[in-house]
XYZ file of C-alpha atoms in Angstrom:
652
model
C 6.541 2.904 -24.003
C 9.881 1.429 -23.867
C 10.279 -1.201 -21.163
C 13.629 -0.725 -20.551
C 15.409 1.254 -17.583
C 17.958 3.106 -19.923
C 21.313 1.704 -17.757
C 19.999 -1.583 -18.061
C 19.107 -1.842 -21.995
C 21.513 0.389 -23.779
C -4.320 14.578 13.927
C -4.660 15.124 17.827
C -7.986 14.340 19.705
C -8.896 13.105 22.825
C -12.207 11.684 21.470
C -13.225 9.167 18.681
C -16.820 10.269 18.105
C -15.546 11.822 14.547
C -15.419 8.610 13.532
C -19.289 8.064 13.100
C -19.747 8.600 9.415
C -21.270 7.184 6.423
C -19.022 6.323 3.357
C -17.091 8.104 1.882
C -14.851 9.099 4.486
C -14.447 13.103 5.137
C -11.468 14.608 6.091
C -12.222 14.837 10.029
C -12.721 10.930 10.148
C -9.396 10.450 7.924
C -7.380 13.117 10.538
C -8.566 11.034 13.804
C -7.744 7.787 12.120
C -4.565 8.851 11.323
C -3.491 10.660 14.456
C -4.464 7.028 16.312
C -2.216 5.096 13.873
C 0.350 7.797 14.491
C 0.404 8.203 18.131
C 0.696 4.203 18.416
C 4.004 3.600 16.413
C 6.990 2.380 18.033
C 9.479 4.797 19.571
C 11.893 2.905 21.725
C 14.515 2.569 18.626
C 16.811 5.674 17.501
C 15.172 7.798 14.866
C 16.812 8.062 11.591
C 16.449 10.913 9.178
C 16.505 11.046 5.603
C 17.060 13.520 2.835
C 13.616 13.465 1.975
C 11.196 16.497 3.116
C 7.531 16.963 2.965
C 6.794 20.570 1.643
C 3.611 22.283 1.802
C 3.234 25.498 -0.315
C 1.106 28.224 0.835
C -0.463 28.272 -2.589
C -1.357 25.585 -5.115
C 1.043 25.505 -7.768
C 2.182 23.183 -10.739
C 5.145 21.191 -10.705
C 7.115 23.938 -12.920
C 6.861 26.163 -9.944
C 7.666 23.506 -7.666
C 10.693 23.063 -9.511
C 11.880 26.435 -9.119
C 11.112 26.673 -5.489
C 12.992 23.682 -4.605
C 15.866 24.604 -6.887
C 16.259 28.077 -5.523
C 16.616 26.407 -2.132
C 19.118 23.891 -3.207
C 16.705 20.870 -3.333
C 15.209 18.876 -6.304
C 11.455 18.155 -6.250
C 10.458 14.647 -6.946
C 6.993 15.224 -7.615
C 3.418 15.758 -5.919
C 2.418 13.929 -2.952
C -0.909 11.828 -3.547
C -1.754 14.423 -6.438
C -1.814 17.142 -4.525
C -1.500 20.620 -5.743
C 0.384 22.231 -2.798
C 2.213 19.197 -1.184
C 5.193 17.870 -2.885
C 8.555 15.717 -2.060
C 11.921 17.532 -1.958
C 15.071 15.962 -1.599
C 18.506 17.368 -0.934
C 21.446 15.548 -2.359
C 24.057 16.761 -0.260
C 22.434 15.253 2.801
C 23.038 11.646 3.202
C 20.330 9.027 2.843
C 20.358 8.312 6.432
C 21.510 10.411 9.780
C 20.725 10.341 13.435
C 19.796 14.192 13.587
C 17.409 16.161 12.073
C 18.795 18.725 9.957
C 17.901 22.365 11.268
C 19.957 24.465 8.808
C 17.710 22.639 5.938
C 14.489 23.228 7.829
C 15.476 26.822 8.219
C 16.155 27.111 4.384
C 12.615 25.865 3.349
C 10.565 27.875 6.209
C 12.305 30.953 5.098
C 11.128 30.794 1.675
C 7.659 33.033 1.557
C 5.899 30.249 -0.926
C 6.362 27.668 2.038
C 3.775 26.995 4.602
C 5.778 24.353 6.404
C 8.247 21.435 5.642
C 9.246 18.483 7.690
C 12.151 16.016 7.294
C 11.262 12.590 6.803
C 11.754 9.935 9.321
C 13.411 6.685 7.882
C 11.901 3.163 8.964
C 12.393 -0.773 8.208
C 10.081 -2.581 5.904
C 11.071 -5.851 5.397
C 10.217 -8.575 2.686
C 8.352 -11.645 3.898
C 9.593 -15.084 2.460
C 13.028 -14.048 0.780
C 15.173 -17.057 0.078
C 18.181 -17.454 -1.882
C 17.298 -20.969 -3.074
C 16.899 -20.874 -7.197
C 16.673 -23.278 -9.987
C 17.791 -22.670 -13.403
C 16.452 -23.480 -17.052
C 18.455 -27.009 -16.184
C 15.449 -28.043 -14.008
C 12.895 -27.566 -16.530
C 10.879 -30.788 -17.343
C 8.300 -31.223 -19.831
C 4.663 -31.774 -19.184
C 1.384 -31.753 -21.460
C -0.924 -29.961 -19.067
C -0.799 -27.180 -19.928
C 2.817 -26.692 -22.028
C 4.694 -24.478 -19.379
C 7.371 -26.806 -17.712
C 6.642 -25.891 -14.200
C 3.169 -26.136 -13.928
C 3.052 -29.857 -12.532
C 5.248 -28.175 -9.667
C 2.540 -25.796 -9.116
C 0.642 -27.873 -6.441
C -1.086 -24.496 -5.223
C -2.884 -24.331 -8.699
C -3.686 -28.075 -9.020
C -2.780 -30.138 -6.288
C -2.642 -34.073 -7.330
C -0.899 -35.211 -4.337
C 2.696 -34.006 -5.666
C 5.600 -33.763 -3.311
C 3.679 -35.409 -0.533
C 0.667 -33.157 -0.778
C -3.063 -33.291 0.208
C -5.132 -33.984 -3.200
C -7.517 -31.032 -4.337
C -5.918 -28.835 -1.636
C -5.515 -25.747 -3.693
C -6.894 -22.821 -5.222
C -9.452 -24.422 -7.582
C -8.316 -21.928 -10.392
C -9.194 -24.643 -12.923
C -12.866 -24.582 -12.201
C -12.319 -20.509 -12.523
C -10.637 -20.838 -16.011
C -13.355 -23.139 -16.950
C -15.844 -20.540 -16.757
C -13.552 -18.690 -19.333
C -12.313 -16.279 -16.411
C -8.680 -15.712 -16.847
C -8.121 -12.061 -15.215
C -8.661 -10.345 -18.405
C -8.579 -6.473 -18.105
C -7.270 -6.573 -14.498
C -4.231 -5.004 -13.430
C -2.325 -5.994 -10.170
C 0.573 -3.617 -8.883
C 3.322 -5.705 -7.051
C 4.533 -3.090 -4.630
C 7.938 -4.807 -3.851
C 11.626 -4.484 -4.912
C 11.103 -4.250 -8.599
C 9.816 -6.501 -11.429
C 11.971 -7.858 -14.331
C 9.464 -7.004 -16.865
C 11.736 -8.316 -19.369
C 11.077 -11.686 -18.486
C 9.665 -13.765 -21.194
C 6.734 -15.075 -19.131
C 5.834 -11.791 -17.499
C 6.717 -9.308 -20.508
C 3.405 -9.596 -22.597
C 1.407 -8.841 -19.523
C 3.475 -6.040 -18.323
C 1.349 -2.922 -17.714
C 4.205 0.042 -18.339
C 1.472 2.675 -17.903
C 0.818 1.658 -14.134
C 4.323 0.976 -13.569
C 6.590 3.321 -11.462
C 10.329 3.280 -9.568
C 9.793 5.462 -6.378
C 13.355 4.091 -5.436
C 14.932 5.932 -8.091
C 12.240 8.325 -9.241
C 11.549 6.916 -13.210
C 9.182 4.962 -14.952
C 11.263 1.926 -15.106
C 11.155 -0.307 -11.938
C 13.600 -2.914 -12.905
C 15.368 -4.399 -9.858
C 18.783 -3.651 -8.809
C 20.910 -6.721 -9.202
C 23.066 -8.454 -6.655
C 25.156 -11.328 -6.308
C 22.708 -13.125 -3.642
C 19.423 -12.621 -5.577
C 17.988 -10.437 -2.645
C 15.850 -8.530 -5.038
C 14.112 -11.366 -6.465
C 11.287 -10.871 -4.362
C 8.957 -8.532 -6.633
C 9.518 -10.681 -9.730
C 8.732 -13.718 -8.249
C 5.295 -12.319 -6.778
C 4.843 -11.015 -10.312
C 5.092 -14.211 -12.015
C 2.458 -15.883 -9.157
C -0.249 -13.471 -10.639
C 0.012 -13.080 -13.989
C 2.903 -15.464 -15.858
C 1.689 -16.185 -19.341
C 0.146 -19.635 -20.200
C 1.207 -21.992 -22.622
C 4.346 -20.188 -23.906
C 6.634 -23.202 -23.029
C 8.600 -20.719 -19.855
C 8.344 -21.515 -16.209
C 4.787 -21.805 -14.817
C 1.445 -20.272 -15.084
C -0.030 -17.287 -13.136
C -3.258 -17.473 -11.103
C -4.997 -15.066 -13.569
C -2.738 -15.454 -16.557
C -4.428 -13.151 -19.109
C -4.227 -10.427 -16.495
C -1.762 -7.603 -16.450
C 1.049 -6.854 -13.640
C 2.571 -3.818 -12.995
C 5.848 -3.111 -10.888
C 5.981 -0.346 -8.315
C 9.727 -0.469 -6.951
C 9.716 0.752 -3.656
C 11.591 -1.386 -1.286
C 15.046 -1.091 -2.343
C 16.674 1.923 -0.381
C 18.418 2.192 2.702
C 15.343 3.433 4.799
C 11.766 3.374 3.783
C 9.721 6.962 4.044
C 6.298 7.740 4.383
C 5.986 9.338 1.335
C 7.606 6.833 -0.409
C 5.062 4.285 0.746
C 2.163 6.877 0.088
C 3.225 7.496 -3.591
C 3.314 3.741 -4.172
C -0.229 3.369 -2.471
C -1.633 5.843 -4.515
C -0.089 5.344 -7.826
C -2.352 5.429 -10.832
C -5.278 4.639 -8.583
C -7.541 4.292 -11.706
C -5.189 1.988 -13.867
C -4.589 -0.345 -11.191
C -7.363 -2.501 -9.557
C -5.293 -4.317 -6.894
C -1.965 -3.510 -5.051
C -0.234 -6.470 -3.337
C 2.414 -6.277 -0.721
C 4.422 -8.763 0.774
C 6.366 -6.809 2.887
C 5.915 -4.864 6.489
C 7.121 -3.889 9.542
C 10.074 -6.119 11.098
C 8.850 -9.688 12.105
C 10.861 -9.928 15.044
C 7.976 -10.528 17.880
C 8.567 -7.180 19.332
C 7.566 -4.588 16.904
C 4.261 -2.361 17.127
C 4.141 -0.538 13.587
C 1.701 0.790 10.975
C 1.156 3.213 8.493
C 2.122 6.959 8.824
C 0.077 10.148 7.946
C 0.687 10.139 4.396
C 0.369 6.561 3.512
C -2.876 6.268 5.749
C -4.342 9.034 3.477
C -3.423 6.946 0.293
C -4.962 3.936 1.528
C -8.223 5.534 2.629
C -8.327 7.359 -0.728
C -7.641 4.438 -2.752
C -10.788 2.521 -1.188
C -12.985 5.153 -1.666
C -11.822 6.793 -4.890
C -9.934 4.397 -6.611
C -11.129 2.346 -9.560
C -13.429 5.006 -10.502
C -15.051 5.015 -7.062
C -15.214 1.170 -6.703
C -12.298 1.308 -4.367
C -8.871 -0.167 -4.704
C -8.165 -3.632 -3.424
C -5.186 -3.827 -1.066
C -3.827 -7.353 -0.182
C -1.135 -7.899 2.283
C 0.800 -10.514 3.538
C -0.027 -11.332 7.484
C 3.650 -11.883 8.267
C 6.600 -14.299 8.594
C 7.109 -14.047 12.675
C 5.841 -17.073 13.386
C 3.900 -18.312 16.787
C 6.025 -15.567 18.560
C 4.281 -12.670 16.704
C 0.840 -11.584 16.137
C -0.319 -9.880 12.981
C -2.900 -7.549 14.879
C 0.444 -5.444 15.903
C 1.168 -4.917 12.292
C -0.789 -1.949 11.303
C -0.908 -2.465 7.414
C -1.995 -6.116 7.717
C -4.561 -5.550 10.701
C -6.144 -2.701 8.719
C -9.799 -2.890 7.763
C -9.120 -1.386 4.558
C -6.390 -4.338 3.456
C -7.328 -7.840 2.992
C -4.620 -9.673 5.450
C -3.615 -13.013 4.044
C -1.856 -16.037 5.635
C -0.406 -19.633 4.069
C -0.884 -23.162 4.637
C 1.531 -25.880 3.380
C 0.295 -28.531 0.571
C -0.733 -31.147 3.481
C -3.264 -28.301 4.988
C -0.774 -27.373 7.999
C 0.064 -23.881 8.942
C 3.758 -23.217 7.965
C 6.115 -22.738 10.682
C 6.463 -19.048 10.081
C 3.009 -18.123 9.679
C 1.510 -15.457 12.532
C -1.796 -15.623 13.647
C -4.147 -12.729 14.079
C -7.729 -12.152 14.554
C -7.537 -9.783 11.577
C -6.837 -12.308 8.978
C -9.621 -12.786 6.303
C -8.304 -15.676 4.262
C -5.388 -18.042 3.399
C -3.475 -19.068 0.444
C -0.084 -21.183 0.055
C 3.184 -21.188 0.441
C 5.878 -24.528 1.229
C 5.459 -28.107 0.360
C 5.248 -30.301 3.496
C 7.774 -33.038 2.833
C 10.165 -31.157 0.962
C 11.537 -27.848 2.780
C 12.769 -26.971 -0.645
C 9.478 -27.145 -2.322
C 7.837 -23.823 -2.438
C 5.920 -21.938 -4.684
C 7.303 -22.498 -8.628
C 7.148 -18.793 -10.247
C 9.599 -16.320 -12.396
C 12.676 -15.408 -11.189
C 15.356 -12.614 -12.219
C 17.913 -13.120 -15.063
C 14.954 -14.911 -17.268
C 15.003 -18.143 -14.820
C 12.428 -19.994 -12.887
C 12.582 -21.233 -9.403
C 10.266 -23.811 -7.300
C 11.789 -22.378 -3.868
C 9.616 -19.178 -3.359
C 7.664 -19.229 -0.028
C 6.454 -17.328 2.804
C 3.294 -15.475 3.393
C 5.106 -13.342 0.637
C 4.140 -16.094 -1.840
C 0.631 -16.164 -0.564
C -0.279 -12.627 -0.916
C 0.121 -12.435 -5.049
C -1.773 -15.600 -4.986
C -4.848 -14.096 -3.354
C -4.279 -11.149 -5.811
C -4.473 -13.313 -8.584
C -7.519 -14.964 -7.424
C -9.475 -11.287 -6.883
C -8.221 -10.372 -10.249
C -10.316 -13.524 -11.674
C -13.268 -12.148 -9.422
C -12.752 -8.698 -10.996
C -13.040 -9.861 -14.408
C -16.081 -11.983 -13.702
C -17.618 -8.882 -12.369
C -16.002 -5.628 -12.895
C -18.227 -3.598 -10.651
C -17.302 -5.422 -7.404
C -16.382 -2.644 -4.626
C -13.470 -3.039 -2.466
C -15.942 -4.539 0.192
C -17.627 -6.721 -2.024
C -14.195 -8.452 -2.526
C -13.757 -8.887 1.223
C -17.512 -10.396 1.615
C -16.751 -12.827 -1.184
C -13.460 -14.061 0.325
C -15.748 -14.542 3.603
C -18.429 -16.296 1.415
C -16.332 -18.606 -0.725
C -13.011 -19.613 1.291
C -13.002 -23.606 2.253
C -11.859 -25.121 5.374
C -11.060 -27.837 3.243
C -7.789 -29.902 5.148
C -6.634 -26.816 6.938
C -5.329 -27.567 10.538
C -2.998 -25.910 12.948
C -0.337 -28.680 13.527
C 0.455 -27.404 16.957
C -3.259 -27.791 18.026
C -3.600 -24.412 19.293
C -6.143 -23.111 17.044
C -9.380 -24.905 16.492
C -11.990 -24.404 13.632
C -14.864 -22.460 15.103
C -18.124 -21.271 14.304
C -19.389 -17.467 14.816
C -23.231 -16.410 15.605
C -24.194 -16.820 12.142
C -22.729 -19.993 11.287
C -19.581 -18.738 9.323
C -16.479 -21.280 10.288
C -13.318 -19.497 11.137
C -9.963 -20.201 12.240
C -7.184 -18.027 14.307
C -4.786 -18.907 12.010
C -6.452 -19.148 8.734
C -9.354 -16.918 9.116
C -12.374 -18.068 6.851
C -10.207 -20.621 5.104
C -8.603 -21.276 1.506
C -9.470 -19.076 -1.590
C -11.538 -20.698 -3.845
C -11.384 -19.265 -7.126
C -13.834 -21.436 -8.711
C -16.294 -20.550 -6.215
C -15.634 -16.757 -5.979
C -15.793 -16.402 -9.737
C -19.135 -18.149 -9.509
C -20.742 -16.453 -7.062
C -19.207 -12.768 -8.344
C -21.173 -13.181 -11.385
C -24.161 -13.471 -9.281
C -23.329 -10.585 -7.106
C -25.223 -7.490 -5.846
C -23.280 -5.214 -4.181
C -23.828 -4.761 -0.451
C -25.349 -1.962 1.242
C -23.609 0.892 2.181
C -21.259 0.589 5.458
C -21.511 2.604 8.444
C -19.431 3.214 11.441
C -20.703 3.203 15.172
C -18.703 3.994 18.107
C -20.231 1.656 20.338
C -18.889 2.864 23.854
C -15.988 3.469 25.576
C -14.607 2.720 29.217
C -12.056 5.494 30.536
C -11.035 4.255 34.018
C -7.237 3.336 34.935
C -7.940 -0.113 35.853
C -4.642 -2.511 37.056
C -4.127 -5.946 35.230
C -4.252 -8.535 37.762
C -1.526 -10.488 38.382
C -2.934 -14.449 38.683
C -6.516 -13.476 36.935
C -8.330 -11.699 34.064
C -9.950 -8.405 33.978
C -13.101 -8.232 32.290
C -14.444 -4.973 31.132
C -18.213 -4.698 29.407
C -19.588 -2.247 27.104
C -23.471 -2.584 26.420
C -24.363 -1.263 23.296
C -27.439 -0.797 20.899
C -25.203 -0.213 18.020
C -25.891 3.255 17.241
C -29.722 2.289 16.859
C -31.979 5.274 15.588
C -29.140 7.002 14.342
C -27.328 7.642 11.007
C -24.648 5.288 11.754
C -26.708 2.282 13.020
C -24.901 -0.876 12.199
C -27.100 -4.219 12.128
C -24.863 -6.544 10.428
C -20.940 -6.438 11.672
C -17.841 -6.383 9.164
C -14.859 -5.363 10.957
C -15.089 -4.726 14.732
C -11.893 -2.626 16.270
C -10.814 -2.433 20.141
C -8.798 0.871 19.937
C -6.592 0.288 23.457
C -4.129 2.086 25.735
C -2.448 0.005 28.238
C 1.065 -0.209 29.793
C 2.485 -3.188 31.446
C 5.946 -4.192 32.780
C 6.047 -6.255 30.030
C 4.167 -5.880 26.896
C 4.637 -9.066 25.453
C 2.960 -10.828 28.085
C -0.542 -9.313 27.772
C -3.361 -11.103 25.836
C -6.533 -9.670 25.137
C -9.818 -11.480 24.195
C -13.044 -9.801 22.953
C -16.450 -11.379 23.130
C -18.875 -10.461 21.060
C -22.748 -10.765 22.694
C -23.501 -13.532 20.390
C -20.759 -15.355 22.141
C -17.914 -15.574 19.479
C -14.664 -15.290 21.459
C -11.729 -13.515 19.470
C -8.186 -13.315 20.773
C -6.951 -9.809 19.430
C -3.800 -9.920 20.995
C -1.564 -13.082 21.643
C 1.489 -13.811 23.686
C 4.692 -12.222 22.045
C 7.786 -13.900 24.267
C 10.022 -11.488 22.563
C 8.485 -8.274 23.215
C 10.397 -6.955 26.453
C 8.683 -3.142 26.010
C 8.008 -1.566 29.479
C 7.633 2.009 28.461
C 5.570 2.205 25.230
C 2.459 -0.110 25.625
C -0.227 0.295 23.111
C -1.730 3.942 22.871
C -4.775 3.860 20.884
C -4.005 0.867 19.181
C -6.909 -0.309 16.901
C -6.788 -4.139 17.414
C -9.137 -6.084 15.127
C -10.951 -8.672 14.363
C -13.226 -10.411 11.298
C -14.266 -13.232 13.602
C -18.119 -11.911 14.132
C -18.851 -11.101 10.599
C -22.377 -11.084 9.955
C -23.052 -11.324 13.492
C -25.809 -8.721 15.326
C -23.596 -6.235 17.094
C -26.527 -5.292 19.967
C -25.686 -6.295 23.433
C -22.772 -6.782 26.008
C -19.435 -6.827 24.510
C -16.792 -8.174 26.584
C -12.967 -7.261 26.680
C -10.776 -9.666 28.736
C -7.272 -8.630 29.603
C -4.858 -11.003 31.283
C -0.862 -11.776 31.570
C 0.394 -14.951 30.217
C 3.740 -14.938 31.854
C 5.968 -17.207 33.851
C 6.910 -14.362 36.503
C 4.481 -11.743 37.879
C 3.959 -8.599 35.827
C 2.124 -5.380 36.392
C -0.185 -3.212 34.275
C -2.966 -0.876 33.731
C -5.454 -0.435 30.928
C -6.708 3.264 30.566
C -8.705 3.243 27.593
C -10.779 0.911 25.447
C -13.036 2.176 22.817
C -15.129 -0.049 20.732
C -15.795 0.594 17.115
C -18.234 -1.271 15.113
C -18.088 -1.423 11.220
C -20.940 -2.558 9.152
C -24.184 -2.090 7.338
C -27.382 -1.268 8.601
C -29.589 -3.028 5.605
C -29.269 -6.900 5.346
C -26.370 -7.986 3.108
C -27.150 -11.016 0.465
C -30.829 -11.159 0.909
C -31.118 -10.523 -2.832
C -28.922 -13.267 -3.970
C -29.852 -16.699 -4.905
C -29.023 -19.881 -3.498
C -28.444 -23.041 -5.021
C -26.824 -24.871 -2.509
C -28.388 -25.112 0.911
C -25.074 -25.869 2.605
C -23.101 -23.142 1.165
C -22.043 -20.417 3.352
C -24.420 -18.020 1.720
C -27.513 -20.111 2.755
C -26.275 -20.361 6.248
C -25.895 -16.814 6.845
C -28.863 -15.873 4.993
C -31.073 -18.082 7.096
C -29.192 -16.761 10.315
C -30.563 -13.292 9.147
C -33.784 -14.292 8.239
C -34.342 -16.054 11.340
C -33.207 -12.847 13.416
C -35.841 -10.762 11.459
C -38.697 -12.897 12.121
C -38.269 -12.846 15.778
């Protein structure tokens, strides 16, 4: 297949009890979860309607029949939604890309067709890149180095930190330890869901997977970026180089998994995002793509509460249950660049239990000034240098150039994707959950610290160290690859509704409100959970100022998670939170039985009023003990600590 683009190269339910299920997910569960996410999406902004329509046919049809139905109604068919045989993406070229009112006439045309069951016009919404910078460097900045011969390797302190640019020695991803084991990412493909990938770049071309690539912004197989004077669409190309830039070719730097493949999914470059574009992007070629890397999300303005819509949720759920021939796709998400005034638990993509949320640190161990904090972050990688703000991540750039200034959690997510690609080569049988467990067990505290001393390192009930900014620490490629080679897949995952509080209770002005749920974690049922993975608090509340509400969840083993921090820019007084699933990873491995406590309070300089209307506690984890069959070589390793905690508990 040619790499060239032709113009470039010549549910609605009031209860959550259906959430009690065993993997894989069934249809009822998907509908409940989707309805919860949809209900919570922000509605305060004026709606924008696009020229795209989701059309469901009364009978199954192939693409030719769908084309005919679209054509006779004045539309064009852009293809099936998530491989469906009766749901299609129609577009009308005469309609503008964005308008303030729904087109009733076009709805009538479609609904009057005897072959169409229903049709709905797609709402447009904003999705922003994380860490975009205009700074760039050209070929004149290249300098030679002997290890390896890629000239920018000396600037890739996140791969090998020897103290360059004011960094702290050995504070890096420890990739050389993985490479020394003969693991370089072979036979693994990472898709960069972004504004396109310059697959003609000499440092990317050899590792480009054309079969797994697509352009959903232009609807063709060539996800080449649209060039602009301000280099705005360099984002995806930079991310791609971090994962899979070729080694020892004398060009730019080296990818974390330099023998892996990278695919381009162009989906960010249009006036407004739609549910169908996102869904088709996240569900594209799930058996050819192993890892999906996303360095974007809802606007990082500290006041937006938003997440995936209906079709997108279906795509993600299908990916983790059916992708990679049933092992599950890995979705890596940048946690967000809203800084201390935002909370990534208000981002439904980063806070999803089906994605791996990655934050960033700078080269001396501090958090970056743009880092958001939240209890759903699993681990961290790297972005900027400390002493020199122009020292970011060295990678590929547009026009065949190289850059040293890629930054933000945008830069952090693809680094994590590269580490996961190394783990998948080491053990191709890893499931999507195995990758999360490996991240928890092998990430290191190293020298990471909160520069403002707001968040300390804490230990949960089984001895795992975590931080509200950095999750379980910085990814360690060498340790992850070594453990992946020995790994036994974790037991089946269960989901238990632990209990609910459904009273309307006022939030006190000057002190905290405490709510308790006592649970046996579904003991004796088909959904018994004895060892935690993710824990969700599904909450409905309203207040005179949403941004002043803070929420804490305390586990039966005493682990305290801040599941919502103060957001000073969030002035909402109407929408509040409706069945919003706040998630924490901080109680990983704990015994969930006992009393869980929710603390609700205002952090405000002026008196506020509010009510909490509902709290439902969801436990996600295993009935059987994980890790018990894994050998332990280091008594001080996280694996050894957790295994001992589990064994001591079982003795008692």
